[in-house]
PDB file of C-alpha atoms in Angstrom:
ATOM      1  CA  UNK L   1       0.000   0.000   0.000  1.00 87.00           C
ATOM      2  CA  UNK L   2       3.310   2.395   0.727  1.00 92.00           C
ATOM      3  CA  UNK L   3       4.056   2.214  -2.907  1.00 95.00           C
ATOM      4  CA  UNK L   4       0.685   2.660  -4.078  1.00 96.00           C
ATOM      5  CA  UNK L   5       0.503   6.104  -2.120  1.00 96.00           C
ATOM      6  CA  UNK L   6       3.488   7.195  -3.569  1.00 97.00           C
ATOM      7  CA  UNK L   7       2.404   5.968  -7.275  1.00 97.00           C
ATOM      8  CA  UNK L   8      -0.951   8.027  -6.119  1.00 96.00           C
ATOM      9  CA  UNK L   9       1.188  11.146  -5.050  1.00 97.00           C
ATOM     10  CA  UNK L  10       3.180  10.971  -8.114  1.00 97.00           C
ATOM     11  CA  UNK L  11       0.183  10.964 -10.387  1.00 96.00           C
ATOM     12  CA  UNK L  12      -1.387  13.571  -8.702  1.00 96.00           C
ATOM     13  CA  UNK L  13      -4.788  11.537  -8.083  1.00 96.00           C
ATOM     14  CA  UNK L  14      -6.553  12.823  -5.311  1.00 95.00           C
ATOM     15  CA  UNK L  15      -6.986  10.434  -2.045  1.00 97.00           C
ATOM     16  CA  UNK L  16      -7.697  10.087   1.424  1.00 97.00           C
ATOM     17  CA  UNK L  17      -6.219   7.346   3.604  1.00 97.00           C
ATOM     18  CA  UNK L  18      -8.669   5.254   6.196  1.00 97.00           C
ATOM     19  CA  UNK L  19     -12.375   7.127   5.140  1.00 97.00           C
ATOM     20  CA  UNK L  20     -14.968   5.737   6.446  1.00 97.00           C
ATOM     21  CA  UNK L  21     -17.064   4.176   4.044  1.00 97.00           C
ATOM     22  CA  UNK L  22     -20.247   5.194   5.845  1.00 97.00           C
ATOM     23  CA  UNK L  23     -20.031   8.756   4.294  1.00 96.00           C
ATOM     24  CA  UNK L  24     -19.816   7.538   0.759  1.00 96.00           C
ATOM     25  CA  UNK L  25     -22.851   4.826   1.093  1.00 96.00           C
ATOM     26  CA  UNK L  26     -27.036   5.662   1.063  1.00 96.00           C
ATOM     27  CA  UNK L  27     -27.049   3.366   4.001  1.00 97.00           C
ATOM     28  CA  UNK L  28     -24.396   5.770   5.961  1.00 97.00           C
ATOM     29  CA  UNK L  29     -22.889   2.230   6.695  1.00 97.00           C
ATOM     30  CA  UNK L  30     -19.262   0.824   7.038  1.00 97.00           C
ATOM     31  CA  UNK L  31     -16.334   1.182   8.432  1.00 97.00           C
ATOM     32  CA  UNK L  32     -12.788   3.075   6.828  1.00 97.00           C
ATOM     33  CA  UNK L  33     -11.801   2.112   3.516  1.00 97.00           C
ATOM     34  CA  UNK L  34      -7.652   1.581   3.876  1.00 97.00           C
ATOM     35  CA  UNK L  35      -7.415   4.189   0.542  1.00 97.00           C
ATOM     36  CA  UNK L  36     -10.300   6.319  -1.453  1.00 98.00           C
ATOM     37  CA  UNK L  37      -8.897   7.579  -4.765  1.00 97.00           C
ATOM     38  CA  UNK L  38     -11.162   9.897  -6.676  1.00 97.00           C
ATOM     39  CA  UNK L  39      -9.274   9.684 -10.666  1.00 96.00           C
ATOM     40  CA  UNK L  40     -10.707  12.410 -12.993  1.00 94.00           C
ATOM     41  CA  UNK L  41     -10.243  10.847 -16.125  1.00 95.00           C
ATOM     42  CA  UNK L  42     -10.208   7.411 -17.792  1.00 96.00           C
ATOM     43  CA  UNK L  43      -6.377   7.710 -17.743  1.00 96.00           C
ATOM     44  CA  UNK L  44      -6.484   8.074 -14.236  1.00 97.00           C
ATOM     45  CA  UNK L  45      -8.354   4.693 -13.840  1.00 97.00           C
ATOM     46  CA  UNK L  46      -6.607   2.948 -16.056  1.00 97.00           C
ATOM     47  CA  UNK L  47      -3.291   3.652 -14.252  1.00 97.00           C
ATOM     48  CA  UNK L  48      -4.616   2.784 -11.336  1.00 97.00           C
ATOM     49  CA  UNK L  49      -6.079  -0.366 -12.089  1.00 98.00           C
ATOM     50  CA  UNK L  50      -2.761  -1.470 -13.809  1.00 97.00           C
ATOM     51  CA  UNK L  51      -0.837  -0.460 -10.674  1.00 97.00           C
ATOM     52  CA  UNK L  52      -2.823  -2.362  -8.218  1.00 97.00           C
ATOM     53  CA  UNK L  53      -2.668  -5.544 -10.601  1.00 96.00           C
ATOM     54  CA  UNK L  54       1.158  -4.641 -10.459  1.00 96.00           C
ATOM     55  CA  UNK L  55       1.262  -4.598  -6.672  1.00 96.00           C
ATOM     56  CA  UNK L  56      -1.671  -7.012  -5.853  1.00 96.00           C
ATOM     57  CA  UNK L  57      -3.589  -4.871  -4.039  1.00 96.00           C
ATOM     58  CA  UNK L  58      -7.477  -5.500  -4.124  1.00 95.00           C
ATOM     59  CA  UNK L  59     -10.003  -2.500  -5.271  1.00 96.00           C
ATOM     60  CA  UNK L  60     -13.717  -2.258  -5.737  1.00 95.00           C
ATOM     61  CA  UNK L  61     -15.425   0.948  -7.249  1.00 96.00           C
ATOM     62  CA  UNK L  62     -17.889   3.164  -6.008  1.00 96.00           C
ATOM     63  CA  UNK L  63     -20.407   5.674  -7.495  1.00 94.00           C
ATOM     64  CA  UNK L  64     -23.093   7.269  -5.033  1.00 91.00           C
ATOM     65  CA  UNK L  65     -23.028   3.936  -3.388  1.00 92.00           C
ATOM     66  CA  UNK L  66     -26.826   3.634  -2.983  1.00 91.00           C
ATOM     67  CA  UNK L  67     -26.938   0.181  -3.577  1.00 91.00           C
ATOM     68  CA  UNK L  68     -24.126  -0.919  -1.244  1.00 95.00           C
ATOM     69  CA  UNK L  69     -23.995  -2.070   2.249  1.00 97.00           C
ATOM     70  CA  UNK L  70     -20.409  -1.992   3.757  1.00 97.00           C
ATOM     71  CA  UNK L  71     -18.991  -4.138   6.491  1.00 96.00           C
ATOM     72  CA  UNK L  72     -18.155  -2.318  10.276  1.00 96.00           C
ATOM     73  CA  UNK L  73     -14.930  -3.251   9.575  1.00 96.00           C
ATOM     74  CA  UNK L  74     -14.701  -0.615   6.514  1.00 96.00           C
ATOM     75  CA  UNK L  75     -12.583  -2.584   3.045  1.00 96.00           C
ATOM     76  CA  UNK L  76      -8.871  -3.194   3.480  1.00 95.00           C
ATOM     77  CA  UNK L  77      -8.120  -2.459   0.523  1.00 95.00           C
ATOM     78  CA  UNK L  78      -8.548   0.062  -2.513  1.00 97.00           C
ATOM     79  CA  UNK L  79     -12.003   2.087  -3.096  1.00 97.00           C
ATOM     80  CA  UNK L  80     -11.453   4.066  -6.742  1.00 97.00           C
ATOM     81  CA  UNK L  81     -14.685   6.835  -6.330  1.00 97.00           C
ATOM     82  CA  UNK L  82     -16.177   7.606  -9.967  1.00 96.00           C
ATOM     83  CA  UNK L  83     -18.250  11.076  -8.665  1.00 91.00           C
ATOM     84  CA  UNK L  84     -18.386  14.646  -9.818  1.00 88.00           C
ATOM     85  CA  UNK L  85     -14.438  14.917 -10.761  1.00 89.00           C
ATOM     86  CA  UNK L  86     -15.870  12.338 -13.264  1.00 94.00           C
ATOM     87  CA  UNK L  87     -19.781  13.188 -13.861  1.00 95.00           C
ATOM     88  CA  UNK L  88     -19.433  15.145 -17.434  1.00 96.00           C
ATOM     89  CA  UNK L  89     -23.033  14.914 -19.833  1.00 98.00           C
ATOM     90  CA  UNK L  90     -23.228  15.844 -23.125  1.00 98.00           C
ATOM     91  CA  UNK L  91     -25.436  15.516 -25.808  1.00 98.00           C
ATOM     92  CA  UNK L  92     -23.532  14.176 -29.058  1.00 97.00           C
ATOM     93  CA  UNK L  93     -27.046  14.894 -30.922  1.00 96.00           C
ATOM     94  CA  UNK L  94     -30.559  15.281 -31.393  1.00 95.00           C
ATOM     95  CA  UNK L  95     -30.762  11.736 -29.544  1.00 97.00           C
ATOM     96  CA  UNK L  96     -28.245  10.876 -27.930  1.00 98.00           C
ATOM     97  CA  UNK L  97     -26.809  11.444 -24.407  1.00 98.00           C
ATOM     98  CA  UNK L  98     -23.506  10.556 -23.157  1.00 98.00           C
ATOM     99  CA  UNK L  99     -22.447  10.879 -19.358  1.00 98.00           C
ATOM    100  CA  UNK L 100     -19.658   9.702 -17.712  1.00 97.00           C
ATOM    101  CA  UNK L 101     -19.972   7.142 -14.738  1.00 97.00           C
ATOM    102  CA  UNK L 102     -19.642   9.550 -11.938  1.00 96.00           C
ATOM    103  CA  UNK L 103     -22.869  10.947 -13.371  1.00 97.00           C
ATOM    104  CA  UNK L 104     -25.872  11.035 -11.177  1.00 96.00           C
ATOM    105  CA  UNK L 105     -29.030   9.712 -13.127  1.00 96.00           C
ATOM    106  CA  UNK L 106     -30.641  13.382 -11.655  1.00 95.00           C
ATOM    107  CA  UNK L 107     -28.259  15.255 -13.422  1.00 97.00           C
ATOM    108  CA  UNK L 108     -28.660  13.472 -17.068  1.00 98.00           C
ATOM    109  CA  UNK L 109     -32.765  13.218 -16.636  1.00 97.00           C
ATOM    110  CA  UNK L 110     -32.549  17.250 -16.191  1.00 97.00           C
ATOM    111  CA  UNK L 111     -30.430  17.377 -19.311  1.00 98.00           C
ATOM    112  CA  UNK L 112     -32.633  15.362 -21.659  1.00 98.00           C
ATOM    113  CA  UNK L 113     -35.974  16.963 -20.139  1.00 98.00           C
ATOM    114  CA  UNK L 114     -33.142  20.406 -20.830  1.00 98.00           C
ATOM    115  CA  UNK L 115     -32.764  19.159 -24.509  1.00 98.00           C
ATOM    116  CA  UNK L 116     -36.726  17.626 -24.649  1.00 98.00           C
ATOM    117  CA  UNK L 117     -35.565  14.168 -24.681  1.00 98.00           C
ATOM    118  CA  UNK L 118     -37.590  11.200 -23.293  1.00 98.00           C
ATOM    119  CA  UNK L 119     -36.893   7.507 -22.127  1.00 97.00           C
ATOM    120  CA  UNK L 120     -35.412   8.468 -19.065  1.00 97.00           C
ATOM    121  CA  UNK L 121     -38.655   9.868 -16.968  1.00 97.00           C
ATOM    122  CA  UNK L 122     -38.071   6.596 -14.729  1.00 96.00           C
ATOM    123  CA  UNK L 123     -35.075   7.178 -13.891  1.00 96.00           C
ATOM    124  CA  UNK L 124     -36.374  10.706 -12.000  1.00 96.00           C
ATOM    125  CA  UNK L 125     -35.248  10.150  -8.605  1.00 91.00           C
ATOM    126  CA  UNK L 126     -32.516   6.966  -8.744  1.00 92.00           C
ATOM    127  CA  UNK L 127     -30.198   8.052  -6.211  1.00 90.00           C
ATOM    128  CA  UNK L 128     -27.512   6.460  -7.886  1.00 91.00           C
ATOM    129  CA  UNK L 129     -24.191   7.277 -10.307  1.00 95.00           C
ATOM    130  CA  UNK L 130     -24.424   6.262 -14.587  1.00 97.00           C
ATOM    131  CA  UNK L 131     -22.135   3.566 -13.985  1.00 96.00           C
ATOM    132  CA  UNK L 132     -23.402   1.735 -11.077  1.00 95.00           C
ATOM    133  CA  UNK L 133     -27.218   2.285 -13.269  1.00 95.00           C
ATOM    134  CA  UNK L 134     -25.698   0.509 -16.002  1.00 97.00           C
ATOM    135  CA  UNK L 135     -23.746  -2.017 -13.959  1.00 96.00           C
ATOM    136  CA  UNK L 136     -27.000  -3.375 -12.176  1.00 94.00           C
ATOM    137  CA  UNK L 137     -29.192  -2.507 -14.919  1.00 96.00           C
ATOM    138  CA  UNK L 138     -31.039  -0.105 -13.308  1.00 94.00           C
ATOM    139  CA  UNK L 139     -35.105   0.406 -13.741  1.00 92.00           C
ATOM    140  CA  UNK L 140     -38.158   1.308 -11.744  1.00 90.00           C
ATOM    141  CA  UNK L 141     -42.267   1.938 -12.685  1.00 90.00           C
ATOM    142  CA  UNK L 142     -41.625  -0.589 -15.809  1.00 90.00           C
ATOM    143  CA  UNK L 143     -38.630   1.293 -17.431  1.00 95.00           C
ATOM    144  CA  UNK L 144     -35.024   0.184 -17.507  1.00 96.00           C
ATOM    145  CA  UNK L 145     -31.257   1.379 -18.926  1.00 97.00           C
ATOM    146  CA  UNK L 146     -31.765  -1.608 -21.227  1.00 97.00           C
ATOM    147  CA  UNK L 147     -34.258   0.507 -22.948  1.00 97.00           C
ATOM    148  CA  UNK L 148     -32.314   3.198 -23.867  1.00 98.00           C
ATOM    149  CA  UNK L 149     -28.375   2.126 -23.068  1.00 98.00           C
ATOM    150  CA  UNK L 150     -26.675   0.942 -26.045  1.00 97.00           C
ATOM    151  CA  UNK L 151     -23.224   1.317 -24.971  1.00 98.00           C
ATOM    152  CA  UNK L 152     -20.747   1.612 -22.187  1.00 98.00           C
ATOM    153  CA  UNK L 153     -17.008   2.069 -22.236  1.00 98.00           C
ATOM    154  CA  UNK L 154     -15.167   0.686 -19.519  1.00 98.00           C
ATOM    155  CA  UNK L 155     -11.845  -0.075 -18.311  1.00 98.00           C
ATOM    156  CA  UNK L 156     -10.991  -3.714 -18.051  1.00 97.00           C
ATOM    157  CA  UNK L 157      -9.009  -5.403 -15.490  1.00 96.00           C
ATOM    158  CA  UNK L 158      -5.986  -4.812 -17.087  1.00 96.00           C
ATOM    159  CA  UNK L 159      -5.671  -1.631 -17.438  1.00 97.00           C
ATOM    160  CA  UNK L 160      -7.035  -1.491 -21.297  1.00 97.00           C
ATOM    161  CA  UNK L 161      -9.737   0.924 -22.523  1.00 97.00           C
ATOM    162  CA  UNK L 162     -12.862  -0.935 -24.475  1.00 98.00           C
ATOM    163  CA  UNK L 163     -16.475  -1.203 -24.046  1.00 98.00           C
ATOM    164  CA  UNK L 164     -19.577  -3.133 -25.013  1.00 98.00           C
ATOM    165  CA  UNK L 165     -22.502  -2.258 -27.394  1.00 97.00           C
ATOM    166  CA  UNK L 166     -26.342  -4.008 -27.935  1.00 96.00           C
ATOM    167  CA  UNK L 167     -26.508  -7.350 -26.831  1.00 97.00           C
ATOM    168  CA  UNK L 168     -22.907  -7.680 -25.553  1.00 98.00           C
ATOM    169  CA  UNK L 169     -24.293  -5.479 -22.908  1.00 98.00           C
ATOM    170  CA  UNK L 170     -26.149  -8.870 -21.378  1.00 98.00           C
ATOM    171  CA  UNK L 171     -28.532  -6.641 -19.664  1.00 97.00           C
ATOM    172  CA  UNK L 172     -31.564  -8.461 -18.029  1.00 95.00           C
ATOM    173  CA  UNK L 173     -33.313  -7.793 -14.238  1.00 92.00           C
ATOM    174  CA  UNK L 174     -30.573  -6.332 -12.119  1.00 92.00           C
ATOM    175  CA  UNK L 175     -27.755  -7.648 -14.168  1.00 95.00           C
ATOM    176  CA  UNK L 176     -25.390  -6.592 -17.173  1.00 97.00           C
ATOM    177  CA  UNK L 177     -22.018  -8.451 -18.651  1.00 98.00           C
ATOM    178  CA  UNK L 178     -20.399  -6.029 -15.880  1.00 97.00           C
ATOM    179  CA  UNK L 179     -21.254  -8.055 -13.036  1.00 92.00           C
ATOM    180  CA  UNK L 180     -19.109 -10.738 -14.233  1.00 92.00           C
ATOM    181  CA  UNK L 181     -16.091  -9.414 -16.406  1.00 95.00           C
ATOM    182  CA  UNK L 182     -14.504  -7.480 -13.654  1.00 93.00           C
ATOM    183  CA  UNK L 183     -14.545  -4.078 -16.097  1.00 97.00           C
ATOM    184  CA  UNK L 184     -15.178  -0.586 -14.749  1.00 98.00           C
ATOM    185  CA  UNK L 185     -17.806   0.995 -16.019  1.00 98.00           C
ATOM    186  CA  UNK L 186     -16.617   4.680 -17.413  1.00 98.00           C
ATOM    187  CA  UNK L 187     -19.234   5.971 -19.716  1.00 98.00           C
ATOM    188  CA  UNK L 188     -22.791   5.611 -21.168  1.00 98.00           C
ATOM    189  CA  UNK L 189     -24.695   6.186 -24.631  1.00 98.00           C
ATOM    190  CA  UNK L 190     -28.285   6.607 -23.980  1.00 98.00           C
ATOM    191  CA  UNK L 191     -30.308   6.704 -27.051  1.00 98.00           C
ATOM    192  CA  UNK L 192     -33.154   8.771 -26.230  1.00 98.00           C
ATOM    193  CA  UNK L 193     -36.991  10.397 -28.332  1.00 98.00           C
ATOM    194  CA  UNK L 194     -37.628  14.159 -28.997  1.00 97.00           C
ATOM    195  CA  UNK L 195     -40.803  14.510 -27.451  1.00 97.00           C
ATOM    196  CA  UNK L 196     -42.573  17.466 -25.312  1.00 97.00           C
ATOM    197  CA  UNK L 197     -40.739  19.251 -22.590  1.00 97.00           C
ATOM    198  CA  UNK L 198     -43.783  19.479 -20.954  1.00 97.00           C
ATOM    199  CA  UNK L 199     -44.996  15.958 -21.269  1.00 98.00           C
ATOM    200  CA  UNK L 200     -41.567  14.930 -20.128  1.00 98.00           C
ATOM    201  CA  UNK L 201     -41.538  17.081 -17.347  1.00 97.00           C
ATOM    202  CA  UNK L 202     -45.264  15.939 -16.400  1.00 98.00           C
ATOM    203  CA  UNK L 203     -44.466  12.112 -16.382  1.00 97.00           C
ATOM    204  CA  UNK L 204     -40.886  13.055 -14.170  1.00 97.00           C
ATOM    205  CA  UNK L 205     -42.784  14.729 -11.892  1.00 96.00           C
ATOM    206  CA  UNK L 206     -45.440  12.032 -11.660  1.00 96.00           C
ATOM    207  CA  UNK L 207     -42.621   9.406 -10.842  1.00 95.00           C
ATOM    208  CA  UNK L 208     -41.144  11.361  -8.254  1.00 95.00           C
ATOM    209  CA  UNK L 209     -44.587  12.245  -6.445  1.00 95.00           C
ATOM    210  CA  UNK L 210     -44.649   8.315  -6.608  1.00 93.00           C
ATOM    211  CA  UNK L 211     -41.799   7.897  -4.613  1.00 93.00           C
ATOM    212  CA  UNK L 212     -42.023  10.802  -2.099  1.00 93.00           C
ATOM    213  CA  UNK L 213     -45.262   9.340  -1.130  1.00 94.00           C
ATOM    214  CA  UNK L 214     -44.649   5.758  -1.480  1.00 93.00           C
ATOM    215  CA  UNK L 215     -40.767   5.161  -0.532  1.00 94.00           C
ATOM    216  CA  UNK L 216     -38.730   6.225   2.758  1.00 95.00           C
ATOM    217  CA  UNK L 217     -36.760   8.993   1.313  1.00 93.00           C
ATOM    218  CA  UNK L 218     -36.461  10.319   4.874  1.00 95.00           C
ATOM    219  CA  UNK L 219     -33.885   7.682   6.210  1.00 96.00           C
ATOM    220  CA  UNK L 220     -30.461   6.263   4.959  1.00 97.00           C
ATOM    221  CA  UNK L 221     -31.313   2.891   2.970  1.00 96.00           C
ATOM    222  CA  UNK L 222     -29.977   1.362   0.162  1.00 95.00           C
ATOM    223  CA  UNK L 223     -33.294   1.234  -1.920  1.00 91.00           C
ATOM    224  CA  UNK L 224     -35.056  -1.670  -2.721  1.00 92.00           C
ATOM    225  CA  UNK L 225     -33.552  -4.352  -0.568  1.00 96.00           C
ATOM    226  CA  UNK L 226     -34.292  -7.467  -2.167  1.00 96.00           C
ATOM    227  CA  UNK L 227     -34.602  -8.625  -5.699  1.00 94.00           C
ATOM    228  CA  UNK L 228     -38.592  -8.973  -7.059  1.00 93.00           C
ATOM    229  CA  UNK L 229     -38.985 -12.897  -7.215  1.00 95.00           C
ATOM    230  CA  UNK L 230     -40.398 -13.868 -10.043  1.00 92.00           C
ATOM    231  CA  UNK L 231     -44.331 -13.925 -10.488  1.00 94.00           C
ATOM    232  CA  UNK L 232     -44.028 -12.169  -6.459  1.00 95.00           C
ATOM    233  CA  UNK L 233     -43.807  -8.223  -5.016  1.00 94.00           C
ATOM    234  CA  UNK L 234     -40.963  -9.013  -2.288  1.00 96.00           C
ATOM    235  CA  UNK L 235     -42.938  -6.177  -0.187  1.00 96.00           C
ATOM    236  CA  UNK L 236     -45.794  -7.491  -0.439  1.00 97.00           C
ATOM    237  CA  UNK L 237     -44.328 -10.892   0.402  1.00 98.00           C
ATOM    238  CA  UNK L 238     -42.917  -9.091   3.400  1.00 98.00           C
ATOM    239  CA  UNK L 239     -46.270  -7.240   4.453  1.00 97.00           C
ATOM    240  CA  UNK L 240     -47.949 -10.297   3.989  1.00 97.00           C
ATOM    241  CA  UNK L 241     -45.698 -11.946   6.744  1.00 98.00           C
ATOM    242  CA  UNK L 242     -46.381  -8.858   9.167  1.00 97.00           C
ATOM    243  CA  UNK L 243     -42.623  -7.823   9.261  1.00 98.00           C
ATOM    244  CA  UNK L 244     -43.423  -4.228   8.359  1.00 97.00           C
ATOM    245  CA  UNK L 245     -41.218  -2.543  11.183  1.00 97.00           C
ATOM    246  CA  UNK L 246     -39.166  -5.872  12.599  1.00 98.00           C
ATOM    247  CA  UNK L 247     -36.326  -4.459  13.652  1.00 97.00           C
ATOM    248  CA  UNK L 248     -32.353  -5.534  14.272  1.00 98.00           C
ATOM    249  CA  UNK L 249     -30.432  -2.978  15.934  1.00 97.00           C
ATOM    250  CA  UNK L 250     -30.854  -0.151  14.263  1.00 97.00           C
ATOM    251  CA  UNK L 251     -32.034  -1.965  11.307  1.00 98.00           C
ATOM    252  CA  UNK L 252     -35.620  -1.602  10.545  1.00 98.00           C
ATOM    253  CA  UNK L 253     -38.166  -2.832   7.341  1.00 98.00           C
ATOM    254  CA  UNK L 254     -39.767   0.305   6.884  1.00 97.00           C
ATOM    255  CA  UNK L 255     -43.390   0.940   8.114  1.00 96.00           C
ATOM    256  CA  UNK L 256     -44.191   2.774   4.642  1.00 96.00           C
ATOM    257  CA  UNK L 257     -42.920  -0.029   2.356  1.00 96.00           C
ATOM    258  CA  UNK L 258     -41.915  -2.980   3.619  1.00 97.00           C
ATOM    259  CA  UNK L 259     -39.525  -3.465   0.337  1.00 96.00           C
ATOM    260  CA  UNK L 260     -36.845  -1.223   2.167  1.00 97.00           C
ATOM    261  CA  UNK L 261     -34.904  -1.929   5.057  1.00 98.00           C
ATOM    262  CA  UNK L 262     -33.454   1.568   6.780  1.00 98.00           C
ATOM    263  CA  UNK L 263     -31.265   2.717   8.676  1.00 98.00           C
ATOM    264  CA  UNK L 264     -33.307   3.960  11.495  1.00 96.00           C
ATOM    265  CA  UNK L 265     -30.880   5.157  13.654  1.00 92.00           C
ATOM    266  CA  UNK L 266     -26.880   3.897  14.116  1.00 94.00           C
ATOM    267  CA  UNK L 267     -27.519   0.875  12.556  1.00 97.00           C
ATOM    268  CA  UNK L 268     -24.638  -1.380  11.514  1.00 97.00           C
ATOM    269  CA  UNK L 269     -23.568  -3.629   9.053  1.00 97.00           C
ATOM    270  CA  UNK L 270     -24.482  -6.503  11.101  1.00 97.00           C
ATOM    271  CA  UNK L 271     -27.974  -5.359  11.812  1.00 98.00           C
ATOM    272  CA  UNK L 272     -28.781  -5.325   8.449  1.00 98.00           C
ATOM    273  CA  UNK L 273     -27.746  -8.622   7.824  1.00 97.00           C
ATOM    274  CA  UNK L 274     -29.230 -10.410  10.337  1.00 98.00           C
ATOM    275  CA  UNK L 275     -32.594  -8.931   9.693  1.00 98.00           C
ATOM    276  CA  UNK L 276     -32.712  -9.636   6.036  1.00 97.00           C
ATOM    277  CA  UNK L 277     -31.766 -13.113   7.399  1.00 97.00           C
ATOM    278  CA  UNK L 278     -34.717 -13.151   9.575  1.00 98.00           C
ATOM    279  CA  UNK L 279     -36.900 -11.682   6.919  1.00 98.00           C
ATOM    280  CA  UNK L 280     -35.739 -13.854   4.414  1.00 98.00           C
ATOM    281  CA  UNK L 281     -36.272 -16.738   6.595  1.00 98.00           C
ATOM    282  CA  UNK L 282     -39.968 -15.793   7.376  1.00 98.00           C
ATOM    283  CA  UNK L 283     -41.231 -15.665   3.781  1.00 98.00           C
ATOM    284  CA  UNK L 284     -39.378 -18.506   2.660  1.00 97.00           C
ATOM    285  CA  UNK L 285     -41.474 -20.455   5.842  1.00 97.00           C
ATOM    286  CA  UNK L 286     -44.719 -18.788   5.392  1.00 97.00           C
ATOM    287  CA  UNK L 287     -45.007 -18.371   1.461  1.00 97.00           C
ATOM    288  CA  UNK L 288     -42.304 -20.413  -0.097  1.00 97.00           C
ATOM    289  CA  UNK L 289     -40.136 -17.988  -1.792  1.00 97.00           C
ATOM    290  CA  UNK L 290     -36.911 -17.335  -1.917  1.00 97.00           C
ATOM    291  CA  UNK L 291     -35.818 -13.680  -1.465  1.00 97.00           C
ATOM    292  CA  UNK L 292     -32.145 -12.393  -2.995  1.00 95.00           C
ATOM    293  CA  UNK L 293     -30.298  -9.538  -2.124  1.00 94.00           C
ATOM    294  CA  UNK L 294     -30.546  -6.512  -4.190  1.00 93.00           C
ATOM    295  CA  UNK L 295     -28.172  -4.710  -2.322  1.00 93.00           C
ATOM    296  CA  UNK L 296     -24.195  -5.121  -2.929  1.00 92.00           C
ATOM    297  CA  UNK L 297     -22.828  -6.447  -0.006  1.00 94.00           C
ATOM    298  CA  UNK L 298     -18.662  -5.733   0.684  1.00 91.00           C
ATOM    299  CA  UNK L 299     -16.154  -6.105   2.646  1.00 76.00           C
TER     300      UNK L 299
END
């Protein structure tokens, strides 16, 4: 790690040694991350990447992090932070949209409802980064990325620029190819429809009234906690079992929607574990399903 810091200091790449984790998460979860780089440029990454393969030192990357829970015992090792030093948008024409990873999903649904582009109304309200959207394939109210992505360049675990277009893409529920070719995600091509500002505006609106009411914005979570089962609602599934507000810790299902578990006050890493556990444990008793994580568990 000595000679990483000094590579880092060399380079000029901004850092901070031994950060907790819990201010870079939704959750505001985990313990200190050994080093948190924050590269500005693809460059950046891509030396990075090829000096920790040089040195053996492990890394993970971060956007928002609002689909992560950390452990209490932070990540010894590497984070690499893609956020605003690396959150550029621009429109490359009348329908397209590229943004870099660091990008919140916000920002670029203001620019196409800016440039009276649609596709992206669902989207409105995502707390999370471009790359970890594209990563996970992220969707909500029946849209997804997959209907508008159409390619993502990426650095690969060697150091080497590329990316992935269409159907290389793999992207299906909560999944892409980048969940198992180790690549970082570094910028996405969103192929969008002129339509209405107005209309657009209308139906972003709409989707975020949905979730003000609906979700609990007002406490650290990592949004939707477990994966929809197929042919089930997990929070319904949950509901259904009476574990809206079974709490662990500080750990709670939420009382408004039992499809998010939050962070109702100081609650750890552990909490959260061993109440989706419990949860999990319940429905699979009482209804017979099988509930996965949605959330990105790390340590």
């Amino acid at each position: 790690m000595t000679d990483l810091i000094q590579f880092i200091k060399e380079n000029k790449i901004s850092y901070i040694e031994n950060e907790p984790m819990s201010a870079h998460t939704t959750f505001k979860i985990g313990g200190p991350a050994r080093l948190m780089l924050f590269p500005s440029s693809e460059d950046e990454i891509a030396a990075i990447v090829k000096k920790c393969r040089e040195l053996g030192e492990r890394y993970i990357v971060v956007g928002n992090g609002s689909n992560l829970l950390v452990s209490d015992d932070g990540i010894d090792g590497v984070v690499i932070v893609l956020g605003k030093d690396f959150g550029d948008v621009v429109v490359l024409d009348d329908e397209t949209i590229f943004a870099q990873a660091g990008a919140q999903l916000m920002k670029v649904c203001r620019v196409a409802l800016e440039n009276s582009l649609s596709g992206l109304e669902f989207a409105y309200g995502i707390p999370g980064s471009c790359g970890g959207g594209a990563f996970m394939n992220a969707g909500a109210y029946g849209g997804e990325l997959k209907d508008v992505l159409y390619r993502c360049d990426h650095i690969d675990e060697n150091g080497n620029k590329g990316s992935l277009c269409g159907d290389d893409l793999r992207l299906s529920y909560r999944h892409s190819a980048y969940y198992d070719n180790g690549c970082i995600v570094t910028g996405l091509y969103l192929k969008l429809k002129k339509d209405n500002a107005e209309d657009i505006k209308a139906r972003m609106d709409d989707f975020m009234l949905r979730r003000k009411t609906k979700q609990p914005l007002e406490y650290p979570s990592a949004g939707s906690t477990f994966k929809r089962p197929e042919g089930y609602f997990a929070g319904a599934l949950i509901e259904q079992c009476n574990l809206k507000g079974a709490s662990v810790g500080g750990a709670q299902v939420s009382e408004k929607h039992a499809g998010f578990v939050i962070n109702k006050g100081n609650a750890s890493c552990k909490d959260v574990l061993e109440l989706c556990k419990m949860v999990s444990s319940i429905v699979k008793t009482e209804c017979g399903v099988d509930l996965e994580m949605e959330i990105r568990v790390t340590e």
